[in-house]
Coordinates of C-alpha atoms in Angstrom, one line a residue:
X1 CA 31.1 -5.9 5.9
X2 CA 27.1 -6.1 5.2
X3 CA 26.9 -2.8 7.0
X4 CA 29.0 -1.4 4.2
X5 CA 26.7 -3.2 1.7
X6 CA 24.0 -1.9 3.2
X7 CA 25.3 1.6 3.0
X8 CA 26.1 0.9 -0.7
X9 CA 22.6 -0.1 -1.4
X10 CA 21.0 2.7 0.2
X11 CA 23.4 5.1 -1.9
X12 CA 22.8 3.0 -5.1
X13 CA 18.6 3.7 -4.6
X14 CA 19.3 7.0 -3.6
X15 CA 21.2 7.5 -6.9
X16 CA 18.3 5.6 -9.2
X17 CA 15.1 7.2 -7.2
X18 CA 17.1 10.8 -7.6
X19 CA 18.1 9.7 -11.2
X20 CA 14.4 9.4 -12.1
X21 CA 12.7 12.1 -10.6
X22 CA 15.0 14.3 -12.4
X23 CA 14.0 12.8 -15.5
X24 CA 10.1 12.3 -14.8
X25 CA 10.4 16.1 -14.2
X26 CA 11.7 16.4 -18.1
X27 CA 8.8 14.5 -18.8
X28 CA 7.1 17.4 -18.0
X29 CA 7.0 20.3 -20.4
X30 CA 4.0 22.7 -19.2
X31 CA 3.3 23.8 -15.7
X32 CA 6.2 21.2 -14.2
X33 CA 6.3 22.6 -11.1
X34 CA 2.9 22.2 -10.1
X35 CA 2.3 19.1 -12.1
X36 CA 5.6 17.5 -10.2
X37 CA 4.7 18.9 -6.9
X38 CA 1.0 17.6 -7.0
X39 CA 2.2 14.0 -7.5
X40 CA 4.7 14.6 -4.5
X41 CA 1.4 15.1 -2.7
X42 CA 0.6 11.9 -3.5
X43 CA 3.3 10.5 -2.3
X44 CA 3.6 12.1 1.1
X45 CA 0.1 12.4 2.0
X46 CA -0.5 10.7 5.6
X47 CA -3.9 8.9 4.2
X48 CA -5.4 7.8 1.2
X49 CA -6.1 10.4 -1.5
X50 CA -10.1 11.5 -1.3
X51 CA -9.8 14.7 -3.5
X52 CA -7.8 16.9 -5.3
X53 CA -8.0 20.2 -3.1
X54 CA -6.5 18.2 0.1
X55 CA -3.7 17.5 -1.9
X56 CA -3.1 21.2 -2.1
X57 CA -2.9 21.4 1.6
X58 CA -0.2 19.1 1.9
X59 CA 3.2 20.8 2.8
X60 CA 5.3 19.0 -0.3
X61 CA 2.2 21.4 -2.0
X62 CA 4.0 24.8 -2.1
X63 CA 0.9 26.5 -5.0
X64 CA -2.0 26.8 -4.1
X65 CA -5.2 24.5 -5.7
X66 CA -5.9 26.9 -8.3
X67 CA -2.4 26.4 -9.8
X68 CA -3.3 22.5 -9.4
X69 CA -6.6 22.6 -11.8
X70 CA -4.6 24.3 -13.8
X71 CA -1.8 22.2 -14.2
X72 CA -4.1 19.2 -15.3
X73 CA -6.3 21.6 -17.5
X74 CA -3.5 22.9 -19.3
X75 CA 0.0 21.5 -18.5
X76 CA 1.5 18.9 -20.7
X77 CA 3.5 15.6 -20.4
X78 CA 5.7 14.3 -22.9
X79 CA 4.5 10.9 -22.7
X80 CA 6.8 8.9 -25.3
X81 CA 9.5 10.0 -22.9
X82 CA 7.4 9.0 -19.8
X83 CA 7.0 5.6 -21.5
X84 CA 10.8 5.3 -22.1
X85 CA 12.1 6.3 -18.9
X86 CA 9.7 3.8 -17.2
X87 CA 11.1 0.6 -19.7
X88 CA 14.3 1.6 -18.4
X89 CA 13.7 1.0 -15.0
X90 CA 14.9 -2.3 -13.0
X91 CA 11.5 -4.9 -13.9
X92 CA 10.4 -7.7 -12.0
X93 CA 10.9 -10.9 -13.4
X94 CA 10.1 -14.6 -12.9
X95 CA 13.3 -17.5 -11.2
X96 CA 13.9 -18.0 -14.9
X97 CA 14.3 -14.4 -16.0
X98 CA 11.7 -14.4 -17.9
X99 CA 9.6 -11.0 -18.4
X100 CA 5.9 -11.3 -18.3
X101 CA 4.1 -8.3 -19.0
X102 CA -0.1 -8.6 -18.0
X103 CA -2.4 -6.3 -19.9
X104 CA -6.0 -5.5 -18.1
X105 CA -8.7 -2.9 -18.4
X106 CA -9.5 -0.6 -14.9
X107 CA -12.4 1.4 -15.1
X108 CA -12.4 5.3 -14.1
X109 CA -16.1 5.4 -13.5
X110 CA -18.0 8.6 -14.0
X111 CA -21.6 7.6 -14.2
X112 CA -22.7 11.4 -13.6
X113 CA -20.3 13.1 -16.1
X114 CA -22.9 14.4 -18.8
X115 CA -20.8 17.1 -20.1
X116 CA -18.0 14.7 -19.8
X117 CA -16.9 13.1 -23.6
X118 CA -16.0 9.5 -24.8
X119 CA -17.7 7.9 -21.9
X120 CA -17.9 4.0 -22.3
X121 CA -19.8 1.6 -20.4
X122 CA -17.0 -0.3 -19.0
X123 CA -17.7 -3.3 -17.6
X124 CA -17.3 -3.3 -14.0
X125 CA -19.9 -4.1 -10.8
X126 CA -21.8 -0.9 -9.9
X127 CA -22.3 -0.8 -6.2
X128 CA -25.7 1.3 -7.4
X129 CA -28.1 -1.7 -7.1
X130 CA -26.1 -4.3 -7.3
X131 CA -27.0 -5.7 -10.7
X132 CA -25.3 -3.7 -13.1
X133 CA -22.3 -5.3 -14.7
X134 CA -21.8 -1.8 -16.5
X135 CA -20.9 1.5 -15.2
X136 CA -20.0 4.8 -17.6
X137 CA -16.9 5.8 -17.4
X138 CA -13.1 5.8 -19.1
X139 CA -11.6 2.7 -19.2
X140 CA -8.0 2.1 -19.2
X141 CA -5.9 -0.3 -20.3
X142 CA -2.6 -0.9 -18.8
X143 CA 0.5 -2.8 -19.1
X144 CA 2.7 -4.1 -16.2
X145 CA 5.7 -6.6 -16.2
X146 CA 5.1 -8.9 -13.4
X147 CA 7.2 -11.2 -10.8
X148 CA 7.9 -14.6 -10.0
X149 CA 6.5 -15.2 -6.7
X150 CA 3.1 -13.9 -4.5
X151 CA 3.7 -10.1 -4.2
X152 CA 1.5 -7.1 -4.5
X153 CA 4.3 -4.9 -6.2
X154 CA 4.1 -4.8 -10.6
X155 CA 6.3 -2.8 -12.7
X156 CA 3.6 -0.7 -14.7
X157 CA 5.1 0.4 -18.1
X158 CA 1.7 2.2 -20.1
X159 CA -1.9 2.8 -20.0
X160 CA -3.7 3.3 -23.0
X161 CA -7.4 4.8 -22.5
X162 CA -10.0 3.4 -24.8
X163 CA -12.3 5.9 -27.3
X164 CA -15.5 5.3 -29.1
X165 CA -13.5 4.8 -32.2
X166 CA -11.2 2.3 -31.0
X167 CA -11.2 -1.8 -32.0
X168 CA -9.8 -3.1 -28.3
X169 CA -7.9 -5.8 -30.3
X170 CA -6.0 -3.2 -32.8
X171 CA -5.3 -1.1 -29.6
X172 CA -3.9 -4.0 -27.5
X173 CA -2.3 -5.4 -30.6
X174 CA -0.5 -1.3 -31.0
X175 CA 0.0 -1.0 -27.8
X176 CA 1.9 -5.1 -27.9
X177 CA 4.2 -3.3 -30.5
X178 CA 5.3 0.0 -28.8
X179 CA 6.0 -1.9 -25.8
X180 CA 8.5 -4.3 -27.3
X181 CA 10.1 -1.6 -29.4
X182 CA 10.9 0.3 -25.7
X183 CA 11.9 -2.8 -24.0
X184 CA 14.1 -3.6 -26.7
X185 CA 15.5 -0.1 -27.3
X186 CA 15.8 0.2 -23.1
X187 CA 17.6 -2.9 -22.8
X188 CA 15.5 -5.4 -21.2
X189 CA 14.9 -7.7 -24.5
X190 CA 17.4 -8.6 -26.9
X191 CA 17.8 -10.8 -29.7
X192 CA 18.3 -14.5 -28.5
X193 CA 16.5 -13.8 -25.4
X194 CA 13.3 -15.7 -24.7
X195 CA 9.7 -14.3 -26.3
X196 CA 8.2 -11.8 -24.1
X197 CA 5.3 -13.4 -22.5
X198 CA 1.7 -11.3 -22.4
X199 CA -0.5 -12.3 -19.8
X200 CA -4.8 -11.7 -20.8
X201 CA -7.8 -12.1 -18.8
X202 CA -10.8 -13.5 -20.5
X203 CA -12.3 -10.6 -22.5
X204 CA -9.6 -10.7 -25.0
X205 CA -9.4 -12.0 -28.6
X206 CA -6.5 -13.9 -28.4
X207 CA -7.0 -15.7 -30.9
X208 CA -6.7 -12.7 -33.3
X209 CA -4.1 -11.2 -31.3
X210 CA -1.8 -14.3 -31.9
X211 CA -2.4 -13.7 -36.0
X212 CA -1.5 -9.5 -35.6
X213 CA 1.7 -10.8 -33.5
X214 CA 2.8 -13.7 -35.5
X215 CA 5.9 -12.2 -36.8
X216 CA 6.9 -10.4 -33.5
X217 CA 8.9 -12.4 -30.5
X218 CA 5.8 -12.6 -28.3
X219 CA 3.6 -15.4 -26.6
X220 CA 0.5 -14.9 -25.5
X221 CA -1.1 -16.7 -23.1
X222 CA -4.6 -16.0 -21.7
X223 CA -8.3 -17.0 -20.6
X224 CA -10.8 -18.0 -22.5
X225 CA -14.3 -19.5 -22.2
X226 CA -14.9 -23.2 -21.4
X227 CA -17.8 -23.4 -24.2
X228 CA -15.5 -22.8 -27.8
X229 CA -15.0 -25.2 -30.0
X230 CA -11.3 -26.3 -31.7
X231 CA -10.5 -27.7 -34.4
X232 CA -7.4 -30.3 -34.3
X233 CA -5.5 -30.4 -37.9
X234 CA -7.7 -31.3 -41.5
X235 CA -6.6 -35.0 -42.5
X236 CA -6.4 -36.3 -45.7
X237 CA -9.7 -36.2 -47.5
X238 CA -12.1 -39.2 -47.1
X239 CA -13.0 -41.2 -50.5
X240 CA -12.0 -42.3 -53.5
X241 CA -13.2 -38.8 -55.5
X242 CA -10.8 -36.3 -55.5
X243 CA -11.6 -32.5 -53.9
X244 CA -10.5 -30.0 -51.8
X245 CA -8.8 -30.9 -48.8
X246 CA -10.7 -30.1 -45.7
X247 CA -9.3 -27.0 -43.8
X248 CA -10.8 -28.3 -40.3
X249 CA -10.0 -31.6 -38.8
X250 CA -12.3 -33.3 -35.7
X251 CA -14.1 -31.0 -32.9
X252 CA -12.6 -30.4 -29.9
X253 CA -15.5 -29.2 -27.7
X254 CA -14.0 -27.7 -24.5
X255 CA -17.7 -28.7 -22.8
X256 CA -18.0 -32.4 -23.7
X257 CA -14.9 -34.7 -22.0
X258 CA -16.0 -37.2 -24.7
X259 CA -14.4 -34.9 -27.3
X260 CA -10.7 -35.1 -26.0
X261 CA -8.3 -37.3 -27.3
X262 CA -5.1 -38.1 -25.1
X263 CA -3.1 -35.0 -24.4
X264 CA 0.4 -34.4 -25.3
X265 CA 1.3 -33.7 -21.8
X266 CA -0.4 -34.1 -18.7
X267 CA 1.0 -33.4 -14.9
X268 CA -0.2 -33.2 -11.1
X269 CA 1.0 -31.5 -8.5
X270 CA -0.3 -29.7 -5.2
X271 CA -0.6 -25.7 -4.4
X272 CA -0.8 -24.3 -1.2
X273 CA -4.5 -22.5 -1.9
X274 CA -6.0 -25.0 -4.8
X275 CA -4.7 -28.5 -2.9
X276 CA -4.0 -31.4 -5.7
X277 CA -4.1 -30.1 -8.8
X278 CA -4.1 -31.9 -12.7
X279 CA -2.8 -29.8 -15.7
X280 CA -3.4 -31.1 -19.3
X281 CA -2.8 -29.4 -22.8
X282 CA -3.4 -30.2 -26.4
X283 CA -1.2 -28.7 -29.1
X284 CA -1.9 -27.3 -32.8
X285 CA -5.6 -26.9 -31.8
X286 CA -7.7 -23.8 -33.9
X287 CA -10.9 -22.8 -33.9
X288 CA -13.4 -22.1 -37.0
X289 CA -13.4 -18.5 -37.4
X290 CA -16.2 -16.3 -38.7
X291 CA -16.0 -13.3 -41.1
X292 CA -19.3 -11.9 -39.1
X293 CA -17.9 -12.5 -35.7
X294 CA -14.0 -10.9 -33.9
X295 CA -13.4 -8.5 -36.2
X296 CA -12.3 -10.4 -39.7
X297 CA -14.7 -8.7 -41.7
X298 CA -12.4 -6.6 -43.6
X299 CA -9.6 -9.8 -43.5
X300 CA -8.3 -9.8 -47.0
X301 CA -8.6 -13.3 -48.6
X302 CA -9.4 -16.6 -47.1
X303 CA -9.5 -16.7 -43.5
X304 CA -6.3 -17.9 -41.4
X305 CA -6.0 -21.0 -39.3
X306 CA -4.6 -19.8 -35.9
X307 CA -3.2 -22.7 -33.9
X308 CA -2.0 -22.9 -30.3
X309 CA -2.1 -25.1 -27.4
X310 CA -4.9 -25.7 -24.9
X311 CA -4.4 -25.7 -21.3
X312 CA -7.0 -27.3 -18.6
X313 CA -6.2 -26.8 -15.4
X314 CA -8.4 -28.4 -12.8
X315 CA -7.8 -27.9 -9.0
X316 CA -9.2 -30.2 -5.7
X317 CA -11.1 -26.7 -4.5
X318 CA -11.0 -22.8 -4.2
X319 CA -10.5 -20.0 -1.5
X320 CA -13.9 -19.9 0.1
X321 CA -14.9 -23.3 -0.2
X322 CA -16.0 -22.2 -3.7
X323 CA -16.7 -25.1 -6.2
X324 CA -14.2 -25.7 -8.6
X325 CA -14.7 -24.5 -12.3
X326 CA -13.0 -25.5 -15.4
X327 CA -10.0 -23.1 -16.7
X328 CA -8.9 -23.1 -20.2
X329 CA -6.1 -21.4 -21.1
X330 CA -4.4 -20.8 -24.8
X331 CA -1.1 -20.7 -25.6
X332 CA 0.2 -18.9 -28.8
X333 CA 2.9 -21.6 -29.0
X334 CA 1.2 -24.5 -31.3
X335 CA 3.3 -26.7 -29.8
X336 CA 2.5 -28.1 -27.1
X337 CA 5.4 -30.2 -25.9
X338 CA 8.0 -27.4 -26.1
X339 CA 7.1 -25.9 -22.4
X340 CA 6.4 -26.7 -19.1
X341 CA 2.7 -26.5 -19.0
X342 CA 3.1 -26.2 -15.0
X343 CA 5.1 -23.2 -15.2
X344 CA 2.4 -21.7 -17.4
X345 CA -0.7 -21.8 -15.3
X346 CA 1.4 -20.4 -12.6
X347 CA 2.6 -17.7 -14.3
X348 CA -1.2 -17.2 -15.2
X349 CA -1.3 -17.0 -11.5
X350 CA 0.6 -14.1 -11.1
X351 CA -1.3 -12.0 -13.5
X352 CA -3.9 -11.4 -10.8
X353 CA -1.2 -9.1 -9.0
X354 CA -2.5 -6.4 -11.5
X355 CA -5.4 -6.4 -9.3
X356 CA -3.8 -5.2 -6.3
X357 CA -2.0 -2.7 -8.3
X358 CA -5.3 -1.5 -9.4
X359 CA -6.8 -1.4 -6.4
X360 CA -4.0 0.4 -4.6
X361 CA -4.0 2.9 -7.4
X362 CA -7.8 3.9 -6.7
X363 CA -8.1 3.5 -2.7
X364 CA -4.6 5.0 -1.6
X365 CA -3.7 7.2 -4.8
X366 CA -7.1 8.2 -5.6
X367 CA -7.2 7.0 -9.5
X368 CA -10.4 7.6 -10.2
X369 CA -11.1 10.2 -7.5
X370 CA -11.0 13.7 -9.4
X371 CA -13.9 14.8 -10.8
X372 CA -12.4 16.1 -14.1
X373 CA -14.6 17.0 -17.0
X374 CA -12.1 16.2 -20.5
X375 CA -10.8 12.8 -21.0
X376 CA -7.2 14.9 -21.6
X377 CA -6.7 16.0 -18.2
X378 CA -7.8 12.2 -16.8
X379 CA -5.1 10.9 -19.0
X380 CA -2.5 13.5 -17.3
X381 CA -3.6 12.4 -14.1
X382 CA -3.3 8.6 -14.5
X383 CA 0.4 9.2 -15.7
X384 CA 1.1 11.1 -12.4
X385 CA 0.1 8.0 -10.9
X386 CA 2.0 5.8 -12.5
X387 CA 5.1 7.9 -11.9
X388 CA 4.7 8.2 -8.6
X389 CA 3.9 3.9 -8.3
X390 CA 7.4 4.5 -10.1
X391 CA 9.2 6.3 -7.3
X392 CA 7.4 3.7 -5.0
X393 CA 9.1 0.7 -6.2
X394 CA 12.4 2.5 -6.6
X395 CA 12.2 3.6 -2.7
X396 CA 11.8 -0.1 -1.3
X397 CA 15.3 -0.5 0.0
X398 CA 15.1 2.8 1.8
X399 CA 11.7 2.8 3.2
X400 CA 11.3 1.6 6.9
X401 CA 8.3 -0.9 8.5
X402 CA 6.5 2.1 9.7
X403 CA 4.0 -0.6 10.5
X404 CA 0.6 0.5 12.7
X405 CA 0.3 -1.3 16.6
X406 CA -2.6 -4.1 14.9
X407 CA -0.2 -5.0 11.8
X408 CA 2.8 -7.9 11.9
X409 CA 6.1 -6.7 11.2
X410 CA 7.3 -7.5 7.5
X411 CA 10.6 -7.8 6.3
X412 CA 12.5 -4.8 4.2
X413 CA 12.1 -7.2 1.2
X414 CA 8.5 -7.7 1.8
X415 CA 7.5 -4.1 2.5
X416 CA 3.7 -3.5 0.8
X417 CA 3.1 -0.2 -1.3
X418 CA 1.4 1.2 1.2
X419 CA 3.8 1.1 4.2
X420 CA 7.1 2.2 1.5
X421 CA 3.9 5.1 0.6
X422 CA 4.3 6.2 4.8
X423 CA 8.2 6.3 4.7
X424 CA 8.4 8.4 1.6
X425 CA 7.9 12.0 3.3
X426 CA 11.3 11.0 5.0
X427 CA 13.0 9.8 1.7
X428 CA 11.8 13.3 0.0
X429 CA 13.4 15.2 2.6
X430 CA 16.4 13.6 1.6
X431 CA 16.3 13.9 -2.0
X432 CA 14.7 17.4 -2.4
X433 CA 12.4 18.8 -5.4
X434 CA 13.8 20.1 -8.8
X435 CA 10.3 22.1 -9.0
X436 CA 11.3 25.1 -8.4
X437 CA 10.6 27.8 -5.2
X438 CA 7.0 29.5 -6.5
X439 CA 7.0 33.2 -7.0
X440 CA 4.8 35.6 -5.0
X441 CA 1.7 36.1 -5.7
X442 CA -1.7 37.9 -5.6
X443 CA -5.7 36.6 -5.8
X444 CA -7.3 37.1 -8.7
X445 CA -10.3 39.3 -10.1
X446 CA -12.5 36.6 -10.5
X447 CA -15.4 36.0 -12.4
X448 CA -16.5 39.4 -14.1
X449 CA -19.6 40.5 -12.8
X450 CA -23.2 40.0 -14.9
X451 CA -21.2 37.6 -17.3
X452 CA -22.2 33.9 -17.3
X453 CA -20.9 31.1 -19.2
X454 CA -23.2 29.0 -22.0
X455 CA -24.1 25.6 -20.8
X456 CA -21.8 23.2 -21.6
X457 CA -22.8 20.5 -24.0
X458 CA -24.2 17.3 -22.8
X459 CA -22.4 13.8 -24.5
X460 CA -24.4 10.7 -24.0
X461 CA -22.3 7.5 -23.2
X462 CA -21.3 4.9 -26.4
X463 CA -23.1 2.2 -26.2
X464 CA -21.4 0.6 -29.1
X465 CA -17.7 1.3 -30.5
X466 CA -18.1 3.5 -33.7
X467 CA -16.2 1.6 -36.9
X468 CA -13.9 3.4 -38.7
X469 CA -12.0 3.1 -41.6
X470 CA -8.1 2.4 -40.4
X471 CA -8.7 1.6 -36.8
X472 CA -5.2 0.8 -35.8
X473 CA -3.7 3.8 -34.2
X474 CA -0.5 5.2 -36.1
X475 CA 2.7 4.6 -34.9
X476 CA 3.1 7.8 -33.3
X477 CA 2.2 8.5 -29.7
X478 CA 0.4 11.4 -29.4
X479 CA 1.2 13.8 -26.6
X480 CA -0.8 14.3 -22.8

């Protein structure tokens, strides 16, 4: 009996990973063939991508590399399709079925690129010297539902690169918006249903976030720095003479212990890394904001008060022997005993499995290892990545522990990208391509002889995002 289950399983995958590439082939609508292949090179390469012409030695690679540069100079993916089909995949979600979506910056560095535009310094450690906190290069934001337990597998859903023009807030905020409309439209949120949970970093304005999404069923729940300042509620006003009522009530100084008053829930517990640790949170907290400062300079009328609920979380020690720090988390929700404040910081938790994501994007797929010159052939290549992380997660029940002599065996439900990513050749054998059989074909004249190309223009890297009139991007999602 579990053999036939078994059986039916495998076929069921089968179906959905077949059903997909089908459909991620749709997606593309200029030079398919060698846009789908290449990513099947991806896929069945025996080690890490390094460049782009080893990919065109693999076997799955039936064109040769000059059809490859091609395709990513000049092919074309219909990306609001892309985007749809991947909503409508099967997303991971937390015991209580709730979907948390993280959203994080990854850097494509490309220090060198002088002829290469829209360059930012993203902030990431350069290996250079050490010191740098900065490296140029195009940074990406993506989006990627996560799970409910320690796992190095995320469902990624978009990825947004960031221009010189761009407000990071207004993007996020855009990019908040089209996800929900997919979700909602694929199935995966519907009215009734708890709010979809984003998960930030520090490096986010999440206060202002939580004001461009007050109307939309989201919470938003992220890092911030341990020396703001809150506000609790304005009282009455003090004295007999009349006035205007104050619109900020006592400090809360996130610093200075001495500042607290008695939280509206408090809990300890143990985790298997931290040890004991002590969670506290304050509701209908808000801080003081500036007109000069987070982007409410061109805020229409009096400034908002944004309330939400503080989280401390303190721990007994870190990986590494590491001293403790303080973490302070905010909640969109203002109030502060409508959750369970425990379940928050560990879903906070799990937002760190972007970072395996990430980092198995750039050392086994090679993200950020072609050296292309336009930012509009680097945005084609990230979306071959994430379609073929895609066909990854779909292929876990049919992949095999093809594990090396030095690794420990993992169950099929435990299976890492990287070993489903060494069972694949033998899934695509299966399945077959839809790209279809390349035509025959002869070299090339080449370059014409005594004609040589102007140099091509040099763009220096933005130091600091040009402001613009309108700079939330229109609803329309413009085409790779």
């Amino acid at each position: 009996m579990d053999s036939l289950q078994d059986d039916a399983a495998r076929v069921e995958a089968l179906t959905e990973l077949s059903r997909f590439r089908r459909e991620f082939y749709g997606c593309l609508t200029l030079r398919a063939d060698a846009l789908f292949e290449l990513t099947d090179a991806v896929l069945c390469a025996g080690r890490p991508v390094v460049s782009l012409p080893e990919l065109s030695l693999e076997a799955v690679r039936r064109r040769g590399h000059g059809a490859m540069y091609d395709a990513l100079a000049r092919g074309h993916i219909n990306v609001s399709r892309l985007r749809m089909t991947l909503a409508g995949l099967e997303l991971p979600r937390g015991t209580d079925r709730q979907l948390s979506i993280a959203l994080d910056v990854t850097a494509w560095p490309r220090p060198d690129a002088e002829c290469s535009p829209e360059r930012l310094h993203c902030h990431r450690p350069c290996r250079c010297d050490g010191v740098r906190q900065t490296i140029p290069g195009w940074p990406y934001q993506v989006a990627a539902a996560l799970g409910g337990g320690r796992s190095s597998w995320t469902g990624p859903l978009d990825a947004v690169r960031l221009g010189p023009t761009d407000d990071p807030t207004e993007v996020t905020a855009t990019q908040i918006l089209g996800l929900l409309a997919r979700l909602g439209e694929a199935g995966q949120w519907r009215p009734g249903d708890p709010d979809v949970l984003f998960v930030l970093d520090s490096g986010y304005d999440i206060v202002r976030l939580t004001w461009l999404l007050r109307e939309e069923p989201v919470r938003l729940l992220g890092r911030i720095r341990s020396d703001r300042v809150m506000h609790a509620p304005a009282g009455r006003r003090k004295g007999p003479r009349p006035g205007r009522r104050p619109r900020h009530g006592p400090e809360f100084r996130l610093a200075d212990p001495a500042t607290h008053p008695a939280p509206a829930q408090e809990s300890a517990g143990s985790h298997e890394r931290f040890g004991a640790v002590t969670t506290r949170c304050w509701g209908r907290l808000h801080p003081k904001l500036q007109r000069r400062q987070g982007g409410w300079n061109d805020h229409n009328g009096e400034l908002p008060i944004v309330e939400g609920t503080l989280v401390h979380l303190a721990v007994e020690h870190l990986p590494g022997n590491r001293d403790p720090k303080p973490l302070w988390l905010w909640h969109s929700d203002p109030d502060a005993t409508a959750h369970d404040v425990d379940r928050l910081w560990r879903t906070f938790l799990r937002r760190f499995d972007i970072e395996h994501t990430f980092r198995f994007f750039k050392q086994t797929l090679g993200l950020a290892r072609p050296r292309l010159r336009n930012p509009e052939q680097a945005d084609r290549w990230v979306w071959l990545i994430l379609a073929a992380y895609a066909q990854l997660r779909l292929a876990r029940p049919l992949a095999e522990d093809l594990r090396r002599p030095w690794e420990k065996p993992l169950a099929p439900d435990q299976l890492t990208p990287g070993r489903v990513r060494r069972g694949y050749p033998r899934i695509r054998r299966i399945l077959g391509t839809p790209a279809s059989t390349p035509k025959a074909t002869h070299p090339g004249p080449g370059r014409p002889k005594g004609r040589t190309s102007a140099p091509a223009p040099r763009h220096p890297v933005v130091k600091k995002r040009i402001k613009r009139d309108n700079p939330r991007r229109s609803g329309a999602e413009e085409e790779t």
